[in-house]
């Protein structure tokens, strides 16, 4: 039985965010500037750095057992792999990214139907081709090796299909979004062969559980405080929580320790109210994982 799991880590914009997520989940991946095989503090893992655009192909072929890539690139490659977990994070935020259709700001085009017979530049060729084909709109799609926004600005294309999180880059190039083609997010994917191996399946599912737990803990904090008996019900009624607050009586005291987990944005408004209601020794602490 092979007790080494070959794991792909995405190169490029997702690289640092992925390594940070793994660290929060319990794995330290150490990169070297000239090495595509980073060190990892788990003897059961072997890591490789791969472009997200190629990840699903390497996994489908058996070169890797599992890896992190975007839903968009798995669809683009039409790869026969299994999605183990959706992991919604990116280099900017924990939100899905968007593939949008954009045109120059001074273009008369406002609807996708007006792109009939027009030239479109994109890196996501196959998905874009299927999108327009399903709607019966004939367009000329060309592959863009990068700097896609410039294709529309310079007149090399009438429109582009490009990925964005905030649309800041698109607007900075004087372009205007006319349609959202699809949303995408990062995913942990695995080969069917790896998932058929009980040991590898267990390892992959463990990684998925801990990664999702780390993401679930993002912007969630723990809140702990001491509350006198006569104020306990008042304070408990004020506390949001995932399930219910944990309450424990202090040793030989008429005071209670109260602990809960809440969204980070609630803390600034809640803590002053708790203090006024009789809570003392209020502690806020970060969470690594919520399983």
PDB file of C-alpha atoms in Angstrom:
ATOM      1  CA  UNK A   1       0.000   0.000   0.000  1.00  0.00           C
ATOM      2  CA  UNK A   2       1.282   3.461  -0.958  1.00  0.00           C
ATOM      3  CA  UNK A   3       1.241   5.618   2.188  1.00  0.00           C
ATOM      4  CA  UNK A   4       2.330   8.823   0.500  1.00  0.00           C
ATOM      5  CA  UNK A   5      -0.307  11.187  -0.828  1.00  0.00           C
ATOM      6  CA  UNK A   6       0.834  13.305  -3.778  1.00  0.00           C
ATOM      7  CA  UNK A   7      -0.708  16.743  -3.297  1.00  0.00           C
ATOM      8  CA  UNK A   8      -0.748  19.660  -5.745  1.00  0.00           C
ATOM      9  CA  UNK A   9      -0.406  23.221  -4.440  1.00  0.00           C
ATOM     10  CA  UNK A  10      -1.475  25.971  -6.881  1.00  0.00           C
ATOM     11  CA  UNK A  11       1.191  28.320  -8.188  1.00  0.00           C
ATOM     12  CA  UNK A  12       0.499  32.013  -8.723  1.00  0.00           C
ATOM     13  CA  UNK A  13      -2.199  34.147  -7.146  1.00  0.00           C
ATOM     14  CA  UNK A  14      -3.535  31.343  -4.930  1.00  0.00           C
ATOM     15  CA  UNK A  15      -0.131  30.158  -3.748  1.00  0.00           C
ATOM     16  CA  UNK A  16       0.351  32.265  -0.613  1.00  0.00           C
ATOM     17  CA  UNK A  17      -3.296  32.031   0.431  1.00  0.00           C
ATOM     18  CA  UNK A  18      -3.208  28.243   0.065  1.00  0.00           C
ATOM     19  CA  UNK A  19      -0.027  27.851   2.094  1.00  0.00           C
ATOM     20  CA  UNK A  20      -1.472  30.127   4.797  1.00  0.00           C
ATOM     21  CA  UNK A  21      -4.671  28.046   4.869  1.00  0.00           C
ATOM     22  CA  UNK A  22      -2.698  24.812   5.230  1.00  0.00           C
ATOM     23  CA  UNK A  23      -0.670  26.343   8.051  1.00  0.00           C
ATOM     24  CA  UNK A  24      -3.852  27.325   9.869  1.00  0.00           C
ATOM     25  CA  UNK A  25      -5.101  23.777   9.298  1.00  0.00           C
ATOM     26  CA  UNK A  26      -1.986  22.189  10.819  1.00  0.00           C
ATOM     27  CA  UNK A  27       0.504  21.727   7.966  1.00  0.00           C
ATOM     28  CA  UNK A  28       3.600  23.833   7.355  1.00  0.00           C
ATOM     29  CA  UNK A  29       4.582  23.969   3.700  1.00  0.00           C
ATOM     30  CA  UNK A  30       8.006  25.519   3.102  1.00  0.00           C
ATOM     31  CA  UNK A  31       8.674  26.951  -0.353  1.00  0.00           C
ATOM     32  CA  UNK A  32      11.975  27.352  -2.115  1.00  0.00           C
ATOM     33  CA  UNK A  33      12.293  29.907  -4.916  1.00  0.00           C
ATOM     34  CA  UNK A  34      13.844  27.372  -7.311  1.00  0.00           C
ATOM     35  CA  UNK A  35      12.078  24.224  -6.184  1.00  0.00           C
ATOM     36  CA  UNK A  36       8.692  22.994  -7.404  1.00  0.00           C
ATOM     37  CA  UNK A  37       8.605  20.363  -4.639  1.00  0.00           C
ATOM     38  CA  UNK A  38       8.241  22.223  -1.324  1.00  0.00           C
ATOM     39  CA  UNK A  39       8.915  20.669   2.058  1.00  0.00           C
ATOM     40  CA  UNK A  40       5.948  19.752   4.236  1.00  0.00           C
ATOM     41  CA  UNK A  41       6.018  18.677   7.880  1.00  0.00           C
ATOM     42  CA  UNK A  42       3.983  15.534   7.232  1.00  0.00           C
ATOM     43  CA  UNK A  43       5.798  12.338   6.147  1.00  0.00           C
ATOM     44  CA  UNK A  44       2.571  11.131   4.547  1.00  0.00           C
ATOM     45  CA  UNK A  45       2.454  14.065   2.111  1.00  0.00           C
ATOM     46  CA  UNK A  46       4.483  14.889  -0.987  1.00  0.00           C
ATOM     47  CA  UNK A  47       3.784  18.358  -2.386  1.00  0.00           C
ATOM     48  CA  UNK A  48       4.222  19.733  -5.905  1.00  0.00           C
ATOM     49  CA  UNK A  49       3.701  23.294  -7.131  1.00  0.00           C
ATOM     50  CA  UNK A  50       1.520  23.392 -10.270  1.00  0.00           C
ATOM     51  CA  UNK A  51      -0.352  26.011 -12.246  1.00  0.00           C
ATOM     52  CA  UNK A  52      -4.077  25.903 -11.346  1.00  0.00           C
ATOM     53  CA  UNK A  53      -4.844  25.740 -15.066  1.00  0.00           C
ATOM     54  CA  UNK A  54      -3.078  22.357 -15.282  1.00  0.00           C
ATOM     55  CA  UNK A  55      -3.865  20.846 -11.878  1.00  0.00           C
ATOM     56  CA  UNK A  56      -6.890  18.773 -12.883  1.00  0.00           C
ATOM     57  CA  UNK A  57      -4.973  17.252 -15.819  1.00  0.00           C
ATOM     58  CA  UNK A  58      -2.142  16.112 -13.551  1.00  0.00           C
ATOM     59  CA  UNK A  59      -4.650  14.600 -11.127  1.00  0.00           C
ATOM     60  CA  UNK A  60      -6.674  12.902 -13.843  1.00  0.00           C
ATOM     61  CA  UNK A  61      -3.487  11.379 -15.292  1.00  0.00           C
ATOM     62  CA  UNK A  62      -2.379  10.012 -11.902  1.00  0.00           C
ATOM     63  CA  UNK A  63       0.705  12.215 -11.583  1.00  0.00           C
ATOM     64  CA  UNK A  64      -0.976  13.697  -8.491  1.00  0.00           C
ATOM     65  CA  UNK A  65      -3.550  12.181  -6.141  1.00  0.00           C
ATOM     66  CA  UNK A  66      -5.242  15.422  -5.114  1.00  0.00           C
ATOM     67  CA  UNK A  67      -4.774  19.169  -5.294  1.00  0.00           C
ATOM     68  CA  UNK A  68      -6.175  22.657  -4.949  1.00  0.00           C
ATOM     69  CA  UNK A  69      -7.418  24.439  -8.051  1.00  0.00           C
ATOM     70  CA  UNK A  70     -10.297  26.555  -9.279  1.00  0.00           C
ATOM     71  CA  UNK A  71     -13.655  25.174 -10.319  1.00  0.00           C
ATOM     72  CA  UNK A  72     -13.198  27.197 -13.521  1.00  0.00           C
ATOM     73  CA  UNK A  73     -10.080  25.293 -14.608  1.00  0.00           C
ATOM     74  CA  UNK A  74     -11.568  21.879 -13.888  1.00  0.00           C
ATOM     75  CA  UNK A  75     -14.507  22.841 -16.102  1.00  0.00           C
ATOM     76  CA  UNK A  76     -12.181  24.304 -18.727  1.00  0.00           C
ATOM     77  CA  UNK A  77     -10.227  21.050 -18.956  1.00  0.00           C
ATOM     78  CA  UNK A  78     -13.377  18.914 -18.712  1.00  0.00           C
ATOM     79  CA  UNK A  79     -11.377  16.685 -16.367  1.00  0.00           C
ATOM     80  CA  UNK A  80     -12.731  13.432 -14.958  1.00  0.00           C
ATOM     81  CA  UNK A  81     -11.907  14.108 -11.300  1.00  0.00           C
ATOM     82  CA  UNK A  82     -13.896  14.229  -8.078  1.00  0.00           C
ATOM     83  CA  UNK A  83     -14.588  17.396  -6.103  1.00  0.00           C
ATOM     84  CA  UNK A  84     -13.883  16.541  -2.456  1.00  0.00           C
ATOM     85  CA  UNK A  85     -14.511  19.968  -0.929  1.00  0.00           C
ATOM     86  CA  UNK A  86     -15.433  23.490  -1.929  1.00  0.00           C
ATOM     87  CA  UNK A  87     -12.949  25.929  -0.371  1.00  0.00           C
ATOM     88  CA  UNK A  88     -14.098  29.482  -0.920  1.00  0.00           C
ATOM     89  CA  UNK A  89     -11.005  31.641  -0.568  1.00  0.00           C
ATOM     90  CA  UNK A  90      -8.774  33.737  -2.798  1.00  0.00           C
ATOM     91  CA  UNK A  91      -5.847  36.139  -2.618  1.00  0.00           C
ATOM     92  CA  UNK A  92      -8.214  39.002  -1.729  1.00  0.00           C
ATOM     93  CA  UNK A  93     -11.172  37.601   0.153  1.00  0.00           C
ATOM     94  CA  UNK A  94     -13.120  34.508   1.119  1.00  0.00           C
ATOM     95  CA  UNK A  95     -15.614  35.020  -1.672  1.00  0.00           C
ATOM     96  CA  UNK A  96     -16.118  33.334  -5.044  1.00  0.00           C
ATOM     97  CA  UNK A  97     -14.381  34.898  -8.022  1.00  0.00           C
ATOM     98  CA  UNK A  98     -16.373  35.915 -11.111  1.00  0.00           C
ATOM     99  CA  UNK A  99     -15.707  35.414 -14.805  1.00  0.00           C
ATOM    100  CA  UNK A 100     -17.266  38.381 -16.565  1.00  0.00           C
ATOM    101  CA  UNK A 101     -17.738  39.630 -20.103  1.00  0.00           C
ATOM    102  CA  UNK A 102     -16.404  43.156 -20.494  1.00  0.00           C
ATOM    103  CA  UNK A 103     -16.260  45.630 -23.370  1.00  0.00           C
ATOM    104  CA  UNK A 104     -14.505  48.985 -23.827  1.00  0.00           C
ATOM    105  CA  UNK A 105     -16.214  51.785 -21.952  1.00  0.00           C
ATOM    106  CA  UNK A 106     -17.122  53.604 -25.174  1.00  0.00           C
ATOM    107  CA  UNK A 107     -18.541  50.499 -26.871  1.00  0.00           C
ATOM    108  CA  UNK A 108     -22.185  50.463 -27.974  1.00  0.00           C
ATOM    109  CA  UNK A 109     -22.492  46.841 -26.803  1.00  0.00           C
ATOM    110  CA  UNK A 110     -24.668  46.431 -23.715  1.00  0.00           C
ATOM    111  CA  UNK A 111     -26.016  42.872 -24.152  1.00  0.00           C
ATOM    112  CA  UNK A 112     -24.324  39.569 -24.986  1.00  0.00           C
ATOM    113  CA  UNK A 113     -26.600  39.140 -28.038  1.00  0.00           C
ATOM    114  CA  UNK A 114     -24.836  42.123 -29.589  1.00  0.00           C
ATOM    115  CA  UNK A 115     -21.574  40.132 -29.590  1.00  0.00           C
ATOM    116  CA  UNK A 116     -22.813  38.070 -32.547  1.00  0.00           C
ATOM    117  CA  UNK A 117     -19.911  37.842 -35.018  1.00  0.00           C
ATOM    118  CA  UNK A 118     -17.564  39.744 -32.679  1.00  0.00           C
ATOM    119  CA  UNK A 119     -14.091  38.767 -31.503  1.00  0.00           C
ATOM    120  CA  UNK A 120     -13.601  37.749 -27.864  1.00  0.00           C
ATOM    121  CA  UNK A 121     -10.262  37.214 -26.097  1.00  0.00           C
ATOM    122  CA  UNK A 122      -9.979  34.990 -23.028  1.00  0.00           C
ATOM    123  CA  UNK A 123      -7.885  32.375 -21.271  1.00  0.00           C
ATOM    124  CA  UNK A 124     -11.061  30.408 -20.503  1.00  0.00           C
ATOM    125  CA  UNK A 125     -11.683  29.341 -24.086  1.00  0.00           C
ATOM    126  CA  UNK A 126     -13.676  26.122 -23.708  1.00  0.00           C
ATOM    127  CA  UNK A 127     -16.053  27.401 -21.035  1.00  0.00           C
ATOM    128  CA  UNK A 128     -16.612  30.598 -23.021  1.00  0.00           C
ATOM    129  CA  UNK A 129     -17.242  28.635 -26.206  1.00  0.00           C
ATOM    130  CA  UNK A 130     -19.839  26.448 -24.459  1.00  0.00           C
ATOM    131  CA  UNK A 131     -21.504  29.506 -22.919  1.00  0.00           C
ATOM    132  CA  UNK A 132     -22.109  31.225 -26.257  1.00  0.00           C
ATOM    133  CA  UNK A 133     -22.924  27.995 -28.092  1.00  0.00           C
ATOM    134  CA  UNK A 134     -25.676  27.155 -25.604  1.00  0.00           C
ATOM    135  CA  UNK A 135     -27.231  30.561 -26.318  1.00  0.00           C
ATOM    136  CA  UNK A 136     -26.905  30.284 -30.093  1.00  0.00           C
ATOM    137  CA  UNK A 137     -24.577  33.282 -30.342  1.00  0.00           C
ATOM    138  CA  UNK A 138     -21.773  32.884 -32.878  1.00  0.00           C
ATOM    139  CA  UNK A 139     -18.552  34.570 -31.781  1.00  0.00           C
ATOM    140  CA  UNK A 140     -14.870  34.369 -32.675  1.00  0.00           C
ATOM    141  CA  UNK A 141     -12.998  33.269 -29.542  1.00  0.00           C
ATOM    142  CA  UNK A 142      -9.221  33.583 -29.346  1.00  0.00           C
ATOM    143  CA  UNK A 143      -6.919  32.421 -26.561  1.00  0.00           C
ATOM    144  CA  UNK A 144      -5.236  35.161 -24.548  1.00  0.00           C
ATOM    145  CA  UNK A 145      -1.841  34.458 -22.992  1.00  0.00           C
ATOM    146  CA  UNK A 146      -2.230  37.289 -20.500  1.00  0.00           C
ATOM    147  CA  UNK A 147      -2.882  41.030 -20.268  1.00  0.00           C
ATOM    148  CA  UNK A 148      -6.341  40.213 -21.576  1.00  0.00           C
ATOM    149  CA  UNK A 149      -7.755  43.639 -20.726  1.00  0.00           C
ATOM    150  CA  UNK A 150      -5.278  45.208 -23.137  1.00  0.00           C
ATOM    151  CA  UNK A 151      -6.744  43.201 -26.032  1.00  0.00           C
ATOM    152  CA  UNK A 152     -10.003  45.119 -25.785  1.00  0.00           C
ATOM    153  CA  UNK A 153      -8.335  48.454 -25.097  1.00  0.00           C
ATOM    154  CA  UNK A 154      -6.089  48.134 -28.169  1.00  0.00           C
ATOM    155  CA  UNK A 155      -8.882  46.964 -30.444  1.00  0.00           C
ATOM    156  CA  UNK A 156      -7.562  43.402 -30.849  1.00  0.00           C
ATOM    157  CA  UNK A 157     -10.854  42.147 -29.435  1.00  0.00           C
ATOM    158  CA  UNK A 158     -14.386  43.520 -29.201  1.00  0.00           C
ATOM    159  CA  UNK A 159     -14.831  41.994 -25.748  1.00  0.00           C
ATOM    160  CA  UNK A 160     -12.989  39.910 -23.192  1.00  0.00           C
ATOM    161  CA  UNK A 161     -13.908  37.193 -20.727  1.00  0.00           C
ATOM    162  CA  UNK A 162     -11.817  37.708 -17.615  1.00  0.00           C
ATOM    163  CA  UNK A 163     -11.769  36.690 -13.970  1.00  0.00           C
ATOM    164  CA  UNK A 164     -12.260  39.340 -11.299  1.00  0.00           C
ATOM    165  CA  UNK A 165     -12.949  39.777  -7.610  1.00  0.00           C
ATOM    166  CA  UNK A 166     -13.508  43.509  -7.301  1.00  0.00           C
ATOM    167  CA  UNK A 167     -13.621  44.663 -10.971  1.00  0.00           C
ATOM    168  CA  UNK A 168     -10.932  47.210 -10.037  1.00  0.00           C
ATOM    169  CA  UNK A 169      -8.485  46.114 -12.760  1.00  0.00           C
ATOM    170  CA  UNK A 170     -11.238  45.975 -15.365  1.00  0.00           C
ATOM    171  CA  UNK A 171     -12.399  49.503 -14.550  1.00  0.00           C
ATOM    172  CA  UNK A 172      -8.801  50.746 -14.411  1.00  0.00           C
ATOM    173  CA  UNK A 173      -8.431  49.720 -18.071  1.00  0.00           C
ATOM    174  CA  UNK A 174     -11.558  51.644 -19.028  1.00  0.00           C
ATOM    175  CA  UNK A 175     -13.652  48.523 -19.535  1.00  0.00           C
ATOM    176  CA  UNK A 176     -17.276  47.910 -18.637  1.00  0.00           C
ATOM    177  CA  UNK A 177     -18.837  44.614 -17.487  1.00  0.00           C
ATOM    178  CA  UNK A 178     -21.961  43.642 -19.424  1.00  0.00           C
ATOM    179  CA  UNK A 179     -22.532  40.089 -18.150  1.00  0.00           C
ATOM    180  CA  UNK A 180     -21.392  37.595 -15.525  1.00  0.00           C
ATOM    181  CA  UNK A 181     -20.451  34.352 -17.265  1.00  0.00           C
ATOM    182  CA  UNK A 182     -19.920  32.229 -14.146  1.00  0.00           C
ATOM    183  CA  UNK A 183     -18.745  32.197 -10.552  1.00  0.00           C
ATOM    184  CA  UNK A 184     -15.820  30.082  -9.459  1.00  0.00           C
ATOM    185  CA  UNK A 185     -14.158  29.081  -6.218  1.00  0.00           C
ATOM    186  CA  UNK A 186     -11.209  27.027  -5.105  1.00  0.00           C
ATOM    187  CA  UNK A 187     -11.767  23.306  -4.658  1.00  0.00           C
ATOM    188  CA  UNK A 188      -9.931  20.291  -3.307  1.00  0.00           C
ATOM    189  CA  UNK A 189     -10.145  17.733  -6.093  1.00  0.00           C
ATOM    190  CA  UNK A 190      -8.876  14.158  -6.262  1.00  0.00           C
ATOM    191  CA  UNK A 191      -8.501  11.363  -8.774  1.00  0.00           C
ATOM    192  CA  UNK A 192     -10.988   8.519  -8.743  1.00  0.00           C
ATOM    193  CA  UNK A 193      -8.086   6.094  -8.393  1.00  0.00           C
ATOM    194  CA  UNK A 194      -6.838   7.822  -5.231  1.00  0.00           C
ATOM    195  CA  UNK A 195     -10.320   7.869  -3.703  1.00  0.00           C
ATOM    196  CA  UNK A 196     -10.645   4.129  -4.396  1.00  0.00           C
ATOM    197  CA  UNK A 197      -7.654   3.551  -2.086  1.00  0.00           C
ATOM    198  CA  UNK A 198      -9.003   3.488   1.519  1.00  0.00           C
ATOM    199  CA  UNK A 199      -5.846   5.011   3.028  1.00  0.00           C
ATOM    200  CA  UNK A 200      -5.656   7.818   0.477  1.00  0.00           C
ATOM    201  CA  UNK A 201      -9.384   8.526   0.735  1.00  0.00           C
ATOM    202  CA  UNK A 202      -9.094   8.839   4.520  1.00  0.00           C
ATOM    203  CA  UNK A 203      -6.085  11.164   4.190  1.00  0.00           C
ATOM    204  CA  UNK A 204      -7.809  13.335   1.564  1.00  0.00           C
ATOM    205  CA  UNK A 205     -11.000  13.565   3.604  1.00  0.00           C
ATOM    206  CA  UNK A 206      -8.989  14.507   6.704  1.00  0.00           C
ATOM    207  CA  UNK A 207      -7.285  17.313   4.769  1.00  0.00           C
ATOM    208  CA  UNK A 208     -10.669  18.476   3.461  1.00  0.00           C
ATOM    209  CA  UNK A 209     -12.198  18.515   6.954  1.00  0.00           C
ATOM    210  CA  UNK A 210      -9.339  20.549   8.458  1.00  0.00           C
ATOM    211  CA  UNK A 211      -9.164  23.011   5.545  1.00  0.00           C
ATOM    212  CA  UNK A 212     -12.902  23.620   5.749  1.00  0.00           C
ATOM    213  CA  UNK A 213     -12.632  23.986   9.514  1.00  0.00           C
ATOM    214  CA  UNK A 214      -9.943  26.636   9.110  1.00  0.00           C
ATOM    215  CA  UNK A 215     -12.068  28.552   6.610  1.00  0.00           C
ATOM    216  CA  UNK A 216     -15.116  28.275   8.853  1.00  0.00           C
ATOM    217  CA  UNK A 217     -13.110  29.891  11.648  1.00  0.00           C
ATOM    218  CA  UNK A 218     -12.285  32.929   9.533  1.00  0.00           C
ATOM    219  CA  UNK A 219     -13.785  36.078  11.076  1.00  0.00           C
ATOM    220  CA  UNK A 220     -15.161  34.044  13.985  1.00  0.00           C
ATOM    221  CA  UNK A 221     -13.773  34.588  17.491  1.00  0.00           C
ATOM    222  CA  UNK A 222     -14.199  33.142  20.927  1.00  0.00           C
ATOM    223  CA  UNK A 223     -15.524  35.334  23.723  1.00  0.00           C
ATOM    224  CA  UNK A 224     -15.057  34.449  27.388  1.00  0.00           C
ATOM    225  CA  UNK A 225     -16.128  36.370  30.504  1.00  0.00           C
ATOM    226  CA  UNK A 226     -17.054  36.096  34.168  1.00  0.00           C
ATOM    227  CA  UNK A 227     -20.622  36.928  35.204  1.00  0.00           C
ATOM    228  CA  UNK A 228     -22.237  37.172  38.656  1.00  0.00           C
ATOM    229  CA  UNK A 229     -25.217  34.882  39.281  1.00  0.00           C
ATOM    230  CA  UNK A 230     -27.746  37.726  39.414  1.00  0.00           C
ATOM    231  CA  UNK A 231     -26.672  38.966  35.959  1.00  0.00           C
ATOM    232  CA  UNK A 232     -26.306  35.553  34.278  1.00  0.00           C
ATOM    233  CA  UNK A 233     -29.678  35.363  32.499  1.00  0.00           C
ATOM    234  CA  UNK A 234     -29.354  38.941  31.262  1.00  0.00           C
ATOM    235  CA  UNK A 235     -25.910  38.283  29.762  1.00  0.00           C
ATOM    236  CA  UNK A 236     -26.873  34.900  28.266  1.00  0.00           C
ATOM    237  CA  UNK A 237     -29.827  36.504  26.476  1.00  0.00           C
ATOM    238  CA  UNK A 238     -27.427  38.967  24.814  1.00  0.00           C
ATOM    239  CA  UNK A 239     -25.025  36.342  23.450  1.00  0.00           C
ATOM    240  CA  UNK A 240     -25.276  34.949  19.919  1.00  0.00           C
ATOM    241  CA  UNK A 241     -23.549  31.587  19.477  1.00  0.00           C
ATOM    242  CA  UNK A 242     -23.181  28.641  17.107  1.00  0.00           C
ATOM    243  CA  UNK A 243     -25.254  26.456  19.431  1.00  0.00           C
ATOM    244  CA  UNK A 244     -25.498  27.756  23.006  1.00  0.00           C
ATOM    245  CA  UNK A 245     -22.997  29.436  25.333  1.00  0.00           C
ATOM    246  CA  UNK A 246     -20.921  27.282  27.659  1.00  0.00           C
ATOM    247  CA  UNK A 247     -21.536  28.122  31.325  1.00  0.00           C
ATOM    248  CA  UNK A 248     -19.496  26.846  34.290  1.00  0.00           C
ATOM    249  CA  UNK A 249     -19.634  27.955  37.922  1.00  0.00           C
ATOM    250  CA  UNK A 250     -16.399  29.275  39.373  1.00  0.00           C
ATOM    251  CA  UNK A 251     -14.997  27.321  42.291  1.00  0.00           C
ATOM    252  CA  UNK A 252     -16.732  28.273  45.557  1.00  0.00           C
ATOM    253  CA  UNK A 253     -18.026  31.484  43.976  1.00  0.00           C
ATOM    254  CA  UNK A 254     -21.406  32.931  43.009  1.00  0.00           C
ATOM    255  CA  UNK A 255     -19.840  33.758  39.653  1.00  0.00           C
ATOM    256  CA  UNK A 256     -19.925  31.900  36.364  1.00  0.00           C
ATOM    257  CA  UNK A 257     -17.524  31.565  33.451  1.00  0.00           C
ATOM    258  CA  UNK A 258     -19.403  32.100  30.180  1.00  0.00           C
ATOM    259  CA  UNK A 259     -17.888  31.227  26.811  1.00  0.00           C
ATOM    260  CA  UNK A 260     -19.262  31.507  23.290  1.00  0.00           C
ATOM    261  CA  UNK A 261     -18.237  31.752  19.630  1.00  0.00           C
ATOM    262  CA  UNK A 262     -19.456  34.712  17.568  1.00  0.00           C
ATOM    263  CA  UNK A 263     -18.769  36.594  14.356  1.00  0.00           C
ATOM    264  CA  UNK A 264     -15.864  39.023  14.596  1.00  0.00           C
ATOM    265  CA  UNK A 265     -17.941  41.993  13.428  1.00  0.00           C
ATOM    266  CA  UNK A 266     -20.322  41.577  16.406  1.00  0.00           C
ATOM    267  CA  UNK A 267     -17.612  42.085  19.032  1.00  0.00           C
ATOM    268  CA  UNK A 268     -17.251  45.879  18.916  1.00  0.00           C
ATOM    269  CA  UNK A 269     -20.952  46.467  19.600  1.00  0.00           C
ATOM    270  CA  UNK A 270     -21.448  43.558  21.979  1.00  0.00           C
ATOM    271  CA  UNK A 271     -18.537  43.944  24.410  1.00  0.00           C
ATOM    272  CA  UNK A 272     -19.554  47.403  25.748  1.00  0.00           C
ATOM    273  CA  UNK A 273     -23.105  46.107  26.321  1.00  0.00           C
ATOM    274  CA  UNK A 274     -21.790  43.026  28.136  1.00  0.00           C
ATOM    275  CA  UNK A 275     -19.630  45.225  30.352  1.00  0.00           C
ATOM    276  CA  UNK A 276     -22.576  47.447  31.249  1.00  0.00           C
ATOM    277  CA  UNK A 277     -24.665  44.346  32.007  1.00  0.00           C
ATOM    278  CA  UNK A 278     -22.225  43.079  34.629  1.00  0.00           C
ATOM    279  CA  UNK A 279     -19.754  40.892  32.734  1.00  0.00           C
ATOM    280  CA  UNK A 280     -16.113  41.184  33.825  1.00  0.00           C
ATOM    281  CA  UNK A 281     -12.748  39.867  32.639  1.00  0.00           C
ATOM    282  CA  UNK A 282     -13.976  39.740  29.026  1.00  0.00           C
ATOM    283  CA  UNK A 283     -11.478  37.958  26.763  1.00  0.00           C
ATOM    284  CA  UNK A 284     -11.589  37.780  22.966  1.00  0.00           C
ATOM    285  CA  UNK A 285      -9.471  35.127  21.242  1.00  0.00           C
ATOM    286  CA  UNK A 286      -8.962  33.958  17.672  1.00  0.00           C
ATOM    287  CA  UNK A 287      -9.856  30.493  16.395  1.00  0.00           C
ATOM    288  CA  UNK A 288      -7.830  28.321  14.035  1.00  0.00           C
ATOM    289  CA  UNK A 289     -10.542  25.834  13.139  1.00  0.00           C
ATOM    290  CA  UNK A 290     -14.235  25.215  13.693  1.00  0.00           C
ATOM    291  CA  UNK A 291     -15.029  21.569  12.956  1.00  0.00           C
TER     292      UNK A 291
END
